[in-house]
CSV table of C-alpha atoms in Angstrom, one decimal:
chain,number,residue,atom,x,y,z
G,1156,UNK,CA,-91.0,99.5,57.4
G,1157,UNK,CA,-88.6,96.9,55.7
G,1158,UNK,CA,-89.7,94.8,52.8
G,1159,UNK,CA,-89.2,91.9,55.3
G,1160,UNK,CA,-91.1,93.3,57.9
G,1161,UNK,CA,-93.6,93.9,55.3
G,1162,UNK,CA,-93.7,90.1,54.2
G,1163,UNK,CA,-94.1,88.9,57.9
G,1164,UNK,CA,-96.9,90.9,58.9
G,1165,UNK,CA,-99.0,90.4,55.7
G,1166,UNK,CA,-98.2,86.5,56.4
G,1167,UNK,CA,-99.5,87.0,59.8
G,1168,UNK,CA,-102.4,88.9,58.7
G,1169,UNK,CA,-103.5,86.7,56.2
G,1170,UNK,CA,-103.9,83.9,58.9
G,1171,UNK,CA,-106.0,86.1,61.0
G,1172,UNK,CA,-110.2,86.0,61.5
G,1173,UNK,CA,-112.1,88.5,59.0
G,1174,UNK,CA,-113.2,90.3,62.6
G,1175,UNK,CA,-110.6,91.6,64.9
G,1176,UNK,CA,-111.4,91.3,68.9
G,1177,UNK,CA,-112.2,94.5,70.3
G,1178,UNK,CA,-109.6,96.6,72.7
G,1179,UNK,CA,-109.9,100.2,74.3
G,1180,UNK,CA,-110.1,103.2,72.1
G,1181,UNK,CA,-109.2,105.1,74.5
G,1182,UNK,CA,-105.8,104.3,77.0
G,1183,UNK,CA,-106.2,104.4,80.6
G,1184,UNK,CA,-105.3,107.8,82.0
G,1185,UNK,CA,-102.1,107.4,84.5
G,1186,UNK,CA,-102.9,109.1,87.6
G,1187,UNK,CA,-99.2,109.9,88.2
G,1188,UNK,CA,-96.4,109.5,85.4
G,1189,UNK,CA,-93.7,109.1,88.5
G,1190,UNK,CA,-94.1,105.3,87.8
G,1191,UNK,CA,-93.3,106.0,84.2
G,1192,UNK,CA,-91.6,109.0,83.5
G,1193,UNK,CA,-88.2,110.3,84.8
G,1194,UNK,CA,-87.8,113.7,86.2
G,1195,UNK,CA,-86.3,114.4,82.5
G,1196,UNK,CA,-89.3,113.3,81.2
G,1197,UNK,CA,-87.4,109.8,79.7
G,1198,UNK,CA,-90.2,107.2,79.6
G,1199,UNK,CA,-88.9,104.1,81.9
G,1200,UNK,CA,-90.9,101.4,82.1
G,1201,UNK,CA,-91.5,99.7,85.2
G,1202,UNK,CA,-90.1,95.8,86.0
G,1203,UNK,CA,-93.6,95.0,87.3
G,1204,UNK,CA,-95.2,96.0,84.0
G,1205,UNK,CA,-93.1,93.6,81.8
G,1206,UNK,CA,-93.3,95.8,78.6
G,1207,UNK,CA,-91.2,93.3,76.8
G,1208,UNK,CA,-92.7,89.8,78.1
G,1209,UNK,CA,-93.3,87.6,75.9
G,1210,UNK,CA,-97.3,87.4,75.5
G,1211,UNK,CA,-98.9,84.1,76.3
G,1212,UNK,CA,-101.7,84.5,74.3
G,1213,UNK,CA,-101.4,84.0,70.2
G,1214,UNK,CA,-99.2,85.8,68.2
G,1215,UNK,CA,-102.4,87.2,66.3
G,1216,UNK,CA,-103.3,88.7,70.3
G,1217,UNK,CA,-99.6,90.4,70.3
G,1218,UNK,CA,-100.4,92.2,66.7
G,1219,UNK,CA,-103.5,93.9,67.9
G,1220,UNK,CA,-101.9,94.9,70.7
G,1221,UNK,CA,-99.1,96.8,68.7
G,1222,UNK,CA,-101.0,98.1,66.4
G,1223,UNK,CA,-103.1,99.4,68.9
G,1224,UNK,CA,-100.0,101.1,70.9
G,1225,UNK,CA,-99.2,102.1,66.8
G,1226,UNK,CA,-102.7,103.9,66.4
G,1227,UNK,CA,-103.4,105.0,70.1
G,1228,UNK,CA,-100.7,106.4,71.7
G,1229,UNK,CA,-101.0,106.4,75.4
G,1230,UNK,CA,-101.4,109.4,77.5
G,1231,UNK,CA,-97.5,110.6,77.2
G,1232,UNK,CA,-99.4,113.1,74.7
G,1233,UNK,CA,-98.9,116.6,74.7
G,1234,UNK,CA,-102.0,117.1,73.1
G,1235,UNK,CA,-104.8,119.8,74.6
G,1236,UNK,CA,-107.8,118.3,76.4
G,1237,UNK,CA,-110.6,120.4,75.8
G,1238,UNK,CA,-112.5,121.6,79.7
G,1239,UNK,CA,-116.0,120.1,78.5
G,1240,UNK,CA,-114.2,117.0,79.1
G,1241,UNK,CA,-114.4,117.8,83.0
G,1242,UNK,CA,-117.5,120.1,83.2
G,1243,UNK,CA,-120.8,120.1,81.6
G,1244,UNK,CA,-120.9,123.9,81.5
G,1245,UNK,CA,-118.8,127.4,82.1
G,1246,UNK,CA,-120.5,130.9,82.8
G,1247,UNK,CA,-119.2,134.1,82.8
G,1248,UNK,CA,-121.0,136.1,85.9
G,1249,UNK,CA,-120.7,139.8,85.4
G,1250,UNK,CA,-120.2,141.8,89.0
G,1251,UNK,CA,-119.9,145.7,89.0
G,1252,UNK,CA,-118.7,148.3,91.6
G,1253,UNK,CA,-118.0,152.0,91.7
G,1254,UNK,CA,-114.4,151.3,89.9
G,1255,UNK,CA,-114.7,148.0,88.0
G,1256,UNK,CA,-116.7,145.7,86.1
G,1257,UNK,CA,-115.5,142.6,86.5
G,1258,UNK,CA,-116.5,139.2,84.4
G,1259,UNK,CA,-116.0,136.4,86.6
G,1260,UNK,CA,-115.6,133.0,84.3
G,1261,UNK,CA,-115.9,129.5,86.3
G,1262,UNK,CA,-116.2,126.1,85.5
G,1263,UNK,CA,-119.5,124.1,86.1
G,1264,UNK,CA,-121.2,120.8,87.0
G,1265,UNK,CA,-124.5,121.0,88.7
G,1266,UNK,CA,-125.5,119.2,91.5
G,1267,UNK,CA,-128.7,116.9,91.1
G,1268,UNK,CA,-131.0,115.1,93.5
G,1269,UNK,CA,-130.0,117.0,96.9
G,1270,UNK,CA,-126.2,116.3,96.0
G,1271,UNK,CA,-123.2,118.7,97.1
G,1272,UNK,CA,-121.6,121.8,95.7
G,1273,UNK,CA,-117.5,121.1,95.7
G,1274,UNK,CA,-116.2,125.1,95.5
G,1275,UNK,CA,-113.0,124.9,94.1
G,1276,UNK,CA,-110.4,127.8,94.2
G,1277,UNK,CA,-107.2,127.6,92.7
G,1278,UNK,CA,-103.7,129.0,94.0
G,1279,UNK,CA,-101.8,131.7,92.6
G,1280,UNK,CA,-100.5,131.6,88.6
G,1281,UNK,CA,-103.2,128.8,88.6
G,1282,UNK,CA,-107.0,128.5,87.2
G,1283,UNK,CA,-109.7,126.8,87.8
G,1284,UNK,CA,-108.9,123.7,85.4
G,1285,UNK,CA,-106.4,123.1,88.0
G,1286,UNK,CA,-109.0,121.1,89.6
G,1287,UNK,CA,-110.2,119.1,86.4
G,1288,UNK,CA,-109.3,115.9,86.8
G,1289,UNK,CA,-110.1,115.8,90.7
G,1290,UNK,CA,-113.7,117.1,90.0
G,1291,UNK,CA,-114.0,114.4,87.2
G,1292,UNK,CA,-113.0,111.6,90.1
G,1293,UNK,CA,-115.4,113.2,92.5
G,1294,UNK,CA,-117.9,112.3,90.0
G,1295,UNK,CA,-117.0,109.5,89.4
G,1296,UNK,CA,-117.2,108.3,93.2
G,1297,UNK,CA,-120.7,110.6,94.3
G,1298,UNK,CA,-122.4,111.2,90.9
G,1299,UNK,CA,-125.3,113.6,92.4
G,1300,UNK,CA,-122.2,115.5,93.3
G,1301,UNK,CA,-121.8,119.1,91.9
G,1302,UNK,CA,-118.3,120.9,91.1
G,1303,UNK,CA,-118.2,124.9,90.7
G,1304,UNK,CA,-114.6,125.7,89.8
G,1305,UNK,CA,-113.5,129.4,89.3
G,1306,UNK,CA,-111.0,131.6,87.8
G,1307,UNK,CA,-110.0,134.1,90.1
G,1308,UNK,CA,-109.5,137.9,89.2
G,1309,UNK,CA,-106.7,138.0,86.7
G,1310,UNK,CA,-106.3,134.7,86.3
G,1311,UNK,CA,-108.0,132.3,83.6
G,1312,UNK,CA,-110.3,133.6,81.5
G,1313,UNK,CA,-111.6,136.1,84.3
G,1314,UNK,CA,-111.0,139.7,83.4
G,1315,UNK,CA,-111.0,142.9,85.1
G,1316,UNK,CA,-111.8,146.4,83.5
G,1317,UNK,CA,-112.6,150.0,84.5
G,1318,UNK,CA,-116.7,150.9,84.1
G,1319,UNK,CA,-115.8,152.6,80.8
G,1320,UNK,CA,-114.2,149.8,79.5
G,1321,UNK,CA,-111.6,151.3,78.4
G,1322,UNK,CA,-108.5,150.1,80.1
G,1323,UNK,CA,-107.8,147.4,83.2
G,1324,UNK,CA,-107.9,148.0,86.6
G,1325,UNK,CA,-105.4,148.7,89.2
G,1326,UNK,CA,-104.1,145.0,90.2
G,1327,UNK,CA,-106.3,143.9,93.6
G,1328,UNK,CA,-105.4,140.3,94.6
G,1329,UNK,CA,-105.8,141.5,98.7
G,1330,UNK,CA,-107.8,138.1,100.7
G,1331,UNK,CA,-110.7,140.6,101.4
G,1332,UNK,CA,-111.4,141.4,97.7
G,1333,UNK,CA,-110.8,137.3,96.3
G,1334,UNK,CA,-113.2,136.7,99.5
G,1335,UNK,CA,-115.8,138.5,98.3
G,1336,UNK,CA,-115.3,137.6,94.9
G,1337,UNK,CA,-115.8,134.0,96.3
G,1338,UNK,CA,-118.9,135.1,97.7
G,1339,UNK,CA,-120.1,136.7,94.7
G,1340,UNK,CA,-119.9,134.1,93.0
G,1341,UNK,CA,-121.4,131.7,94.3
G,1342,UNK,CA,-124.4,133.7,95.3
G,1343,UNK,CA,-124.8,134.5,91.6
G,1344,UNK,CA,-124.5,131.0,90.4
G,1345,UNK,CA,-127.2,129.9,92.8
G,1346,UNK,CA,-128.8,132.9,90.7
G,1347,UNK,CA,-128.2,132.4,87.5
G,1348,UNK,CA,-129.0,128.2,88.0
G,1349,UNK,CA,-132.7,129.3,89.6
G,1350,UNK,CA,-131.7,127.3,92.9
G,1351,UNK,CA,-134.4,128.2,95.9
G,1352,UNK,CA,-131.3,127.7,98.5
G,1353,UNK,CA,-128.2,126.5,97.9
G,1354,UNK,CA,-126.7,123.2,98.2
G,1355,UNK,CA,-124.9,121.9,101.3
G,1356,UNK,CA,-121.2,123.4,100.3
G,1357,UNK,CA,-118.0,121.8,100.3
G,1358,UNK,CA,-115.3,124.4,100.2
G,1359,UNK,CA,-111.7,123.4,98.6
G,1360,UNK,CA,-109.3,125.9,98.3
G,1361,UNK,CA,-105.2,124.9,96.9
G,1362,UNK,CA,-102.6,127.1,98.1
G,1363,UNK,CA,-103.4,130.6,97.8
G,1364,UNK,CA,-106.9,129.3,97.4
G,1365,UNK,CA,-106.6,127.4,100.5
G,1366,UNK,CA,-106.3,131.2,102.6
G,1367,UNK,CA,-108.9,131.9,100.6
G,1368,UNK,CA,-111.7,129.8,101.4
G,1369,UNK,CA,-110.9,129.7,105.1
G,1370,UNK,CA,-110.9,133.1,105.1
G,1371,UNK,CA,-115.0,132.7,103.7
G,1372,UNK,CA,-115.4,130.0,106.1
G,1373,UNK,CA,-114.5,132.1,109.4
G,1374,UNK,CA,-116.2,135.1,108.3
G,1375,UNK,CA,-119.1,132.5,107.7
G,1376,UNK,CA,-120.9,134.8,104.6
G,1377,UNK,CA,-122.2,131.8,103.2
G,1378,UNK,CA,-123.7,130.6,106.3
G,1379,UNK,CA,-125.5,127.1,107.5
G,1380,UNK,CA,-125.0,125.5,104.3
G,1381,UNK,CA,-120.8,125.1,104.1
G,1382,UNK,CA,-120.9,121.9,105.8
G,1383,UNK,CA,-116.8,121.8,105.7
G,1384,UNK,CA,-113.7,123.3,104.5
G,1385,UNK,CA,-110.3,121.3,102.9
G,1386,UNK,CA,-107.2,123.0,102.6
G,1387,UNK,CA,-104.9,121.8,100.1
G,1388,UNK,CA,-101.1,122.2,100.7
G,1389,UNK,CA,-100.5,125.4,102.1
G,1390,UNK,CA,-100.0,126.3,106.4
G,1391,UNK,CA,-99.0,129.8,107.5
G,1392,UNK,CA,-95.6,129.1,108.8
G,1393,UNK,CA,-94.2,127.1,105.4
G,1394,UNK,CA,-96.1,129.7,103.6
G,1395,UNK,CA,-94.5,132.6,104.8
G,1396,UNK,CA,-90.9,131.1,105.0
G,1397,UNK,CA,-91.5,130.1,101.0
G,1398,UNK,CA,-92.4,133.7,100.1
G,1399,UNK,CA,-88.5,134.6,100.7
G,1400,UNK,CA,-87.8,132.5,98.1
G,1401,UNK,CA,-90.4,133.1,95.5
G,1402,UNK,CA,-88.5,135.9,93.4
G,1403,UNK,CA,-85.8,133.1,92.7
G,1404,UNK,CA,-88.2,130.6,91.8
G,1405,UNK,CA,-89.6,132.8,89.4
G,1406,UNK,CA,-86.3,133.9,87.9
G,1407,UNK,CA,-86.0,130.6,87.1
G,1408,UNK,CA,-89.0,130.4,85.0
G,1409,UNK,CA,-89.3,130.4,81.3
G,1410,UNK,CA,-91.0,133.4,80.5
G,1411,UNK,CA,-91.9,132.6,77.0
G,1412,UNK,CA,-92.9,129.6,75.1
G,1413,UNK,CA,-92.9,128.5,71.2
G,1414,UNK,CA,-96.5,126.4,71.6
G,1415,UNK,CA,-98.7,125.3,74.0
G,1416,UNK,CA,-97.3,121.3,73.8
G,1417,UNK,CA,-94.0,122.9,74.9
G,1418,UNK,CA,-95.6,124.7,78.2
G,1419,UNK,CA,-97.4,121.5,78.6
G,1420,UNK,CA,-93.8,119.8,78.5
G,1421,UNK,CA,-92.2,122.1,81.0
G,1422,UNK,CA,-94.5,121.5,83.4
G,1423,UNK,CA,-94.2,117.6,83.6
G,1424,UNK,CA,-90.5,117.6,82.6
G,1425,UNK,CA,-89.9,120.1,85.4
G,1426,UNK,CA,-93.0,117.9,87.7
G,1427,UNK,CA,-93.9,121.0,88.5
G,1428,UNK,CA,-97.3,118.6,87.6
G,1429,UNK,CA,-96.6,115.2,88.0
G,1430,UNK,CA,-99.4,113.9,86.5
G,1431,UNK,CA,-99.5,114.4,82.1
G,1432,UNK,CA,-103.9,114.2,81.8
G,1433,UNK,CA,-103.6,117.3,84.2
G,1434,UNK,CA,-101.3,119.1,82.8
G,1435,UNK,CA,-103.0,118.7,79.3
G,1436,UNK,CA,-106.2,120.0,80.3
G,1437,UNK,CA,-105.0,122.9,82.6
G,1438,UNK,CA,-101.5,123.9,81.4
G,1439,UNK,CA,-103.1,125.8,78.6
G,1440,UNK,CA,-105.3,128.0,80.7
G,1441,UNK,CA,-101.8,129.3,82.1
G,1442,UNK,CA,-100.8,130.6,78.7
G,1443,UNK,CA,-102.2,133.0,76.0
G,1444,UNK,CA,-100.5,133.9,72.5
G,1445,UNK,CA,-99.3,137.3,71.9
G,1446,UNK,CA,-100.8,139.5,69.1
G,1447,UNK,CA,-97.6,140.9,68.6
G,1448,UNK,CA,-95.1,138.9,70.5
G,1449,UNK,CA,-91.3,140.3,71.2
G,1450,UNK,CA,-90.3,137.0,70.5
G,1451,UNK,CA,-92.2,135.2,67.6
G,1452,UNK,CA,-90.3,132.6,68.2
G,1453,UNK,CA,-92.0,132.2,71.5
G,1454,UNK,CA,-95.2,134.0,71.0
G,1455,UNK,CA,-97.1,132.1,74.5
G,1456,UNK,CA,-96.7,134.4,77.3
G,1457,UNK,CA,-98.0,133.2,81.1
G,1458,UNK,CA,-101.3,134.7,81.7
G,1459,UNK,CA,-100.8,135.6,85.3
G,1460,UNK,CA,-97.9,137.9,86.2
G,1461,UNK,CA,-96.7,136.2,89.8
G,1462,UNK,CA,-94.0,138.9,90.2
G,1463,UNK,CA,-96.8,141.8,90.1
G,1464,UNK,CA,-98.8,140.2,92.9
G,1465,UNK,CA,-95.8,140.4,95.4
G,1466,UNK,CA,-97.4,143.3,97.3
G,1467,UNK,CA,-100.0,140.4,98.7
G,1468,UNK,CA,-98.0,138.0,99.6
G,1469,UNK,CA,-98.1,138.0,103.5
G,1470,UNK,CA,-101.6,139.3,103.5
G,1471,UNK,CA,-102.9,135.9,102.1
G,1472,UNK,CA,-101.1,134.1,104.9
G,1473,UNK,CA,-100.8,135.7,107.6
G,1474,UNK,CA,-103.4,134.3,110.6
G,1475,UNK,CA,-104.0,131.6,108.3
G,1476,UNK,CA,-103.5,128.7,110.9
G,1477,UNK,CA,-105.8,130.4,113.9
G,1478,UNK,CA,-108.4,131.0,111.4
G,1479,UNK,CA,-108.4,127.3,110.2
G,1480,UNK,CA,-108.6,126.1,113.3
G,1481,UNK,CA,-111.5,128.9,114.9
G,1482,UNK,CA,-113.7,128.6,111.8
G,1483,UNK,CA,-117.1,126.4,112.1
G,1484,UNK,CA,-117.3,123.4,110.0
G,1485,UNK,CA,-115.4,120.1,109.3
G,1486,UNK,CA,-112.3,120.7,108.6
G,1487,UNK,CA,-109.2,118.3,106.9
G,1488,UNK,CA,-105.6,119.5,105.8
G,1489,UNK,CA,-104.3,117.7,102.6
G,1490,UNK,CA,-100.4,118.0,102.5
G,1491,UNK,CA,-97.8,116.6,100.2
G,1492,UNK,CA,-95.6,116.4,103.8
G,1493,UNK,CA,-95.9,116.8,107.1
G,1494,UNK,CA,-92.9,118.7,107.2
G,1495,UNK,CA,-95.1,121.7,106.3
G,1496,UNK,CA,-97.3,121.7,109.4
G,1497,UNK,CA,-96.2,124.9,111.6
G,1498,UNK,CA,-96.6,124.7,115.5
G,1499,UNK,CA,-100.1,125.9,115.7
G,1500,UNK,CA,-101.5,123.0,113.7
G,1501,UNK,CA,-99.5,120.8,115.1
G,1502,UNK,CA,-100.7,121.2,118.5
G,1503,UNK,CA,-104.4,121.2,116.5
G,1504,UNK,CA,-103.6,118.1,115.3
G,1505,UNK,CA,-102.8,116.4,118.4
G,1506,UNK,CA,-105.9,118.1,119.8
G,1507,UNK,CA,-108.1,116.2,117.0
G,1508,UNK,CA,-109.1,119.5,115.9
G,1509,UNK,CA,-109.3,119.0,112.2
G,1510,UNK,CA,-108.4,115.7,110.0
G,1511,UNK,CA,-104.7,115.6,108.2
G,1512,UNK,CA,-103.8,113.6,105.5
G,1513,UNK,CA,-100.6,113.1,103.8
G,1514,UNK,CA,-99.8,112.5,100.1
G,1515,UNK,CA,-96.1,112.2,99.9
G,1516,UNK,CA,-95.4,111.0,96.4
G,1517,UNK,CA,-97.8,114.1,95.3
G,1518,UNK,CA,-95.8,117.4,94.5
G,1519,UNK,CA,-97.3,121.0,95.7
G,1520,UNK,CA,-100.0,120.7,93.0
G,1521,UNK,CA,-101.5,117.6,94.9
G,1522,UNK,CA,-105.1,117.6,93.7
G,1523,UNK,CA,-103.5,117.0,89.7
G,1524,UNK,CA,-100.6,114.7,91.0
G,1525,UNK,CA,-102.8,112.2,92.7
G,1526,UNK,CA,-106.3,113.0,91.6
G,1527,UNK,CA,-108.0,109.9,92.1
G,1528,UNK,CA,-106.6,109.7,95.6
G,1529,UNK,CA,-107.6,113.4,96.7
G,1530,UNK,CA,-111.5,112.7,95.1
G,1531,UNK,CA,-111.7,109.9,97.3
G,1532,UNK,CA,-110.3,111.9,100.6
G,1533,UNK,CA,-113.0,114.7,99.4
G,1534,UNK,CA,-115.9,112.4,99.1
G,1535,UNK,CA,-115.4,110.8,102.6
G,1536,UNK,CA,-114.5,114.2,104.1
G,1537,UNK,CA,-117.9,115.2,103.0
G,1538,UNK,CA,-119.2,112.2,103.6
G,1539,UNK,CA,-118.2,112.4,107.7
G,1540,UNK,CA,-119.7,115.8,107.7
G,1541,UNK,CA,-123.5,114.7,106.0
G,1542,UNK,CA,-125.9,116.4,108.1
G,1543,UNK,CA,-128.8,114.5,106.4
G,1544,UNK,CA,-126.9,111.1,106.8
G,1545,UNK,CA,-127.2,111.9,110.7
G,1546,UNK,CA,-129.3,109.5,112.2
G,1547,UNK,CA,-129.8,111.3,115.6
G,1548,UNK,CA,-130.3,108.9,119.0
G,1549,UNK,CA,-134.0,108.8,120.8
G,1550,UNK,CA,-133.8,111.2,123.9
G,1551,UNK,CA,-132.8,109.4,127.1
G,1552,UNK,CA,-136.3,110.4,128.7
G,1553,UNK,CA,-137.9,108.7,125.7
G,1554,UNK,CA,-136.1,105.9,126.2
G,1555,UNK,CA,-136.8,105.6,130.3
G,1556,UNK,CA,-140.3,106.1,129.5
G,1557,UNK,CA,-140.5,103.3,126.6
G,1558,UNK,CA,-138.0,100.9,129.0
G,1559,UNK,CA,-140.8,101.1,132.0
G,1560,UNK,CA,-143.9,100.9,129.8
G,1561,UNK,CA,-142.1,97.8,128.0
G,1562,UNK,CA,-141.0,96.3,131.7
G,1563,UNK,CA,-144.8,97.2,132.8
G,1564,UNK,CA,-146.5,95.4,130.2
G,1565,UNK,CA,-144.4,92.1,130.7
G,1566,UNK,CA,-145.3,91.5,134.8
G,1567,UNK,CA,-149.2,92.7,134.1
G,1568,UNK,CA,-148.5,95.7,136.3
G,1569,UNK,CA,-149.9,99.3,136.5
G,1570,UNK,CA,-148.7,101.5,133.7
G,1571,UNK,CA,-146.1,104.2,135.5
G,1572,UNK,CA,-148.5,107.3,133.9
G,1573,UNK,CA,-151.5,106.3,135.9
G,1574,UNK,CA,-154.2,103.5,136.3
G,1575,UNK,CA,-156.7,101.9,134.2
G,1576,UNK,CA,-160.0,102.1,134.7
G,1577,UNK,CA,-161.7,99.7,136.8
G,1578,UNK,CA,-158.4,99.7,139.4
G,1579,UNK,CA,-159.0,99.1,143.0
G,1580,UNK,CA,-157.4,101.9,145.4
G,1581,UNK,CA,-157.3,102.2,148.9
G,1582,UNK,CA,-156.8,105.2,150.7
């Protein structure tokens, strides 16, 4: 700062009340930095937010407001938000078989007074604090709510090990073990919480995680209580025509990163996420830092190795679109374009089999793109399918019999079920 910059704002300042007003410590959260950010990552301000308009308060008003841009930067930060921001608690659910012993780690907020479970599962390369910032908007909108949000086998901070301990497992991402993983877990959570029954269930699955659920849903080894199921962004026939191009995609990956701020970067620069918040709280899960990196220059390595799970591929999708439309339970479809429907749903869709909605300014990661937006879809979708809401109608008989007692007492005549005492009768 100049020595004449310096002179002005200590003149300013000298003028001002010995109390400042009060203003946010803490900057609204932008639910997508399209509006603001260019696909380089160049902030750009937009013509309706008049940045540079002249205030038409008092200068003193204009002051604060810099020196609160100065001291509170707004969320183009790269810094890390921590997961207790989202969730009031995480536990680590230990499952063993004849091979494995398996520590399952998943992201909790508990339902309270007869509210809903939300089961989250992430797609592939992703973790469970992919659905953060939707699960803090669900909140937000049904606070008795509840959100379980896991880390599936190899990914997060889930980990997979032989019985001895030794040394990992064989890799075994196949849609029958991640379903009963999915089961699992929420079976043991109901444990481990001391629920009698478990709450009515809301199943949410994003990509991979989207095959996933449905999977659970048809098979129906949760039973009664899954009320509904929302796929997000994923349908068999886009699905299997992306897989041929996968391999490139992830050629075109940087394997290797000097910090987490610059993995959080690539992600928004590249919108891979769209939406900064997001990325800050669940770009970090995606990342570990080597002990002994090849590179130290780049010592943060992706957690999740997408090339190795190319031997599952198809099974995840394959059937995908007959099972979403067979399986019992509300269902909606939450695309980023309608250009990814495939034939089946299609015709589904025009059958009013299942409820569609469309984000198109939301990338593939919609549910951290447009957050706010997919919390609110959630909440009515469950909302719609509220079996204690349902208010059922009287039985027709009952209301015959109610309509002729009614019409009976008006004219003074005989009740239709018999007469009174006292009644003459004729033969």
């Amino acid at each position: 700062m100049s020595e004449l910059q310096k002179s002005f704002a200590k003149a300013k300042l000298a003028k001002l009340p010995p109390e400042a007003p009060p203003f946010s410590m803490h900057p609204p959260r932008d639910e997508d930095d399209s509006e603001s950010a260019s696909s380089t990552g160049t902030v750009v301000p937009s013509p309706s937010r008049q940045l540079f308009a002249r205030s038409r308060g008092s200068t003193c008003g204009v002051i604060f407001r810099l020196l609160a841009i100065l001291t509170h930067p707004r969320s183009n930060s790269v810094e890390t938000l921590n997961w207790t921001d989202f969730f009031t608690q995480e536990l680590f659910l230990i499952q063993e078989t004849d091979s494995a012993r398996i520590t399952h780690h998943v992201y909790l907020t508990p339902p309270t007074n007869s509210g809903p479970l939300f089961v989250m599962h992430h797609g592939a390369g992703s973790s469970g604090l992919s659905f953060a910032t939707c699960a803090e908007e669900i909140r937000k909108i049904l606070p008795k709510a509840g959100i379980l949000s896991i880390d599936a086998r190899d990914h997060g901070q889930t980990s997979t090990y032989t019985e001895t301990g030794e040394g990992k497992v064989e890799l075994d991402l196949s849609l029958e073990t991640l379903n009963r993983d999915l089961v699992f877990i929420v079976r043991e959570t109901q444990s481990k919480m001391g629920w009698e029954s478990l709450p009515d269930i809301v199943l949410v699955g994003h990509s991979l995680g989207g095959a996933v659920i449905t999977d659970v849903a048809k098979k129906g080894e949760l039973g009664p209580k899954v009320l509904a199921y929302a796929v997000l962004d994923v349908v068999e026939g886009s699905a299997m025509d992306a897989l041929q191009s996968m391999e490139k995609y992830l050629s075109t990956r940087p394997t290797r990163f000097p910090s987490l701020a610059s993995g959080i970067e690539w992600h928004t620069r590249s919108r891979t996420i769209r939406n900064r918040t997001s990325a800050r709280v669940s770009v970090p899960s995606l990342l570990y830092e080597e002990a002994a990196p090849t590179d130290p220059s780049k010592p943060w390595v992706w957690r999740t190795n997408l090339a190795e799970t190319k031997p599952f591929w198809e099974n995840w999708f394959i059937g995908l679109s007959k099972k979403f439309l067979e399986a019992r339970g509300g269902k909606l479809l939450l695309l980023a374009g309608t250009d990814r429907l495939d034939k089946e749903l299609m015709i589904g869709q025009m059958q009013g089999k299942y409820q569609l909605q469309v984000f198109p300014e939301a990338g593939h990661f919609v549910q951290e793109d447009q957050p706010v937006k997919t919390a609110q879809v959630l909440v009515d979708f469950y909302k719609r399918n509220d079996r204690s809401a349902l208010v059922l109608p009287p039985k027709v008989a009952d209301m015959q019999a109610s309509a002729a007692m009614k019409q009976g007492a008006e004219a003074g005549a005989v009740p239709p079920f018999g007469r009174g005492q006292g009644s003459s009768h004729k033969p």
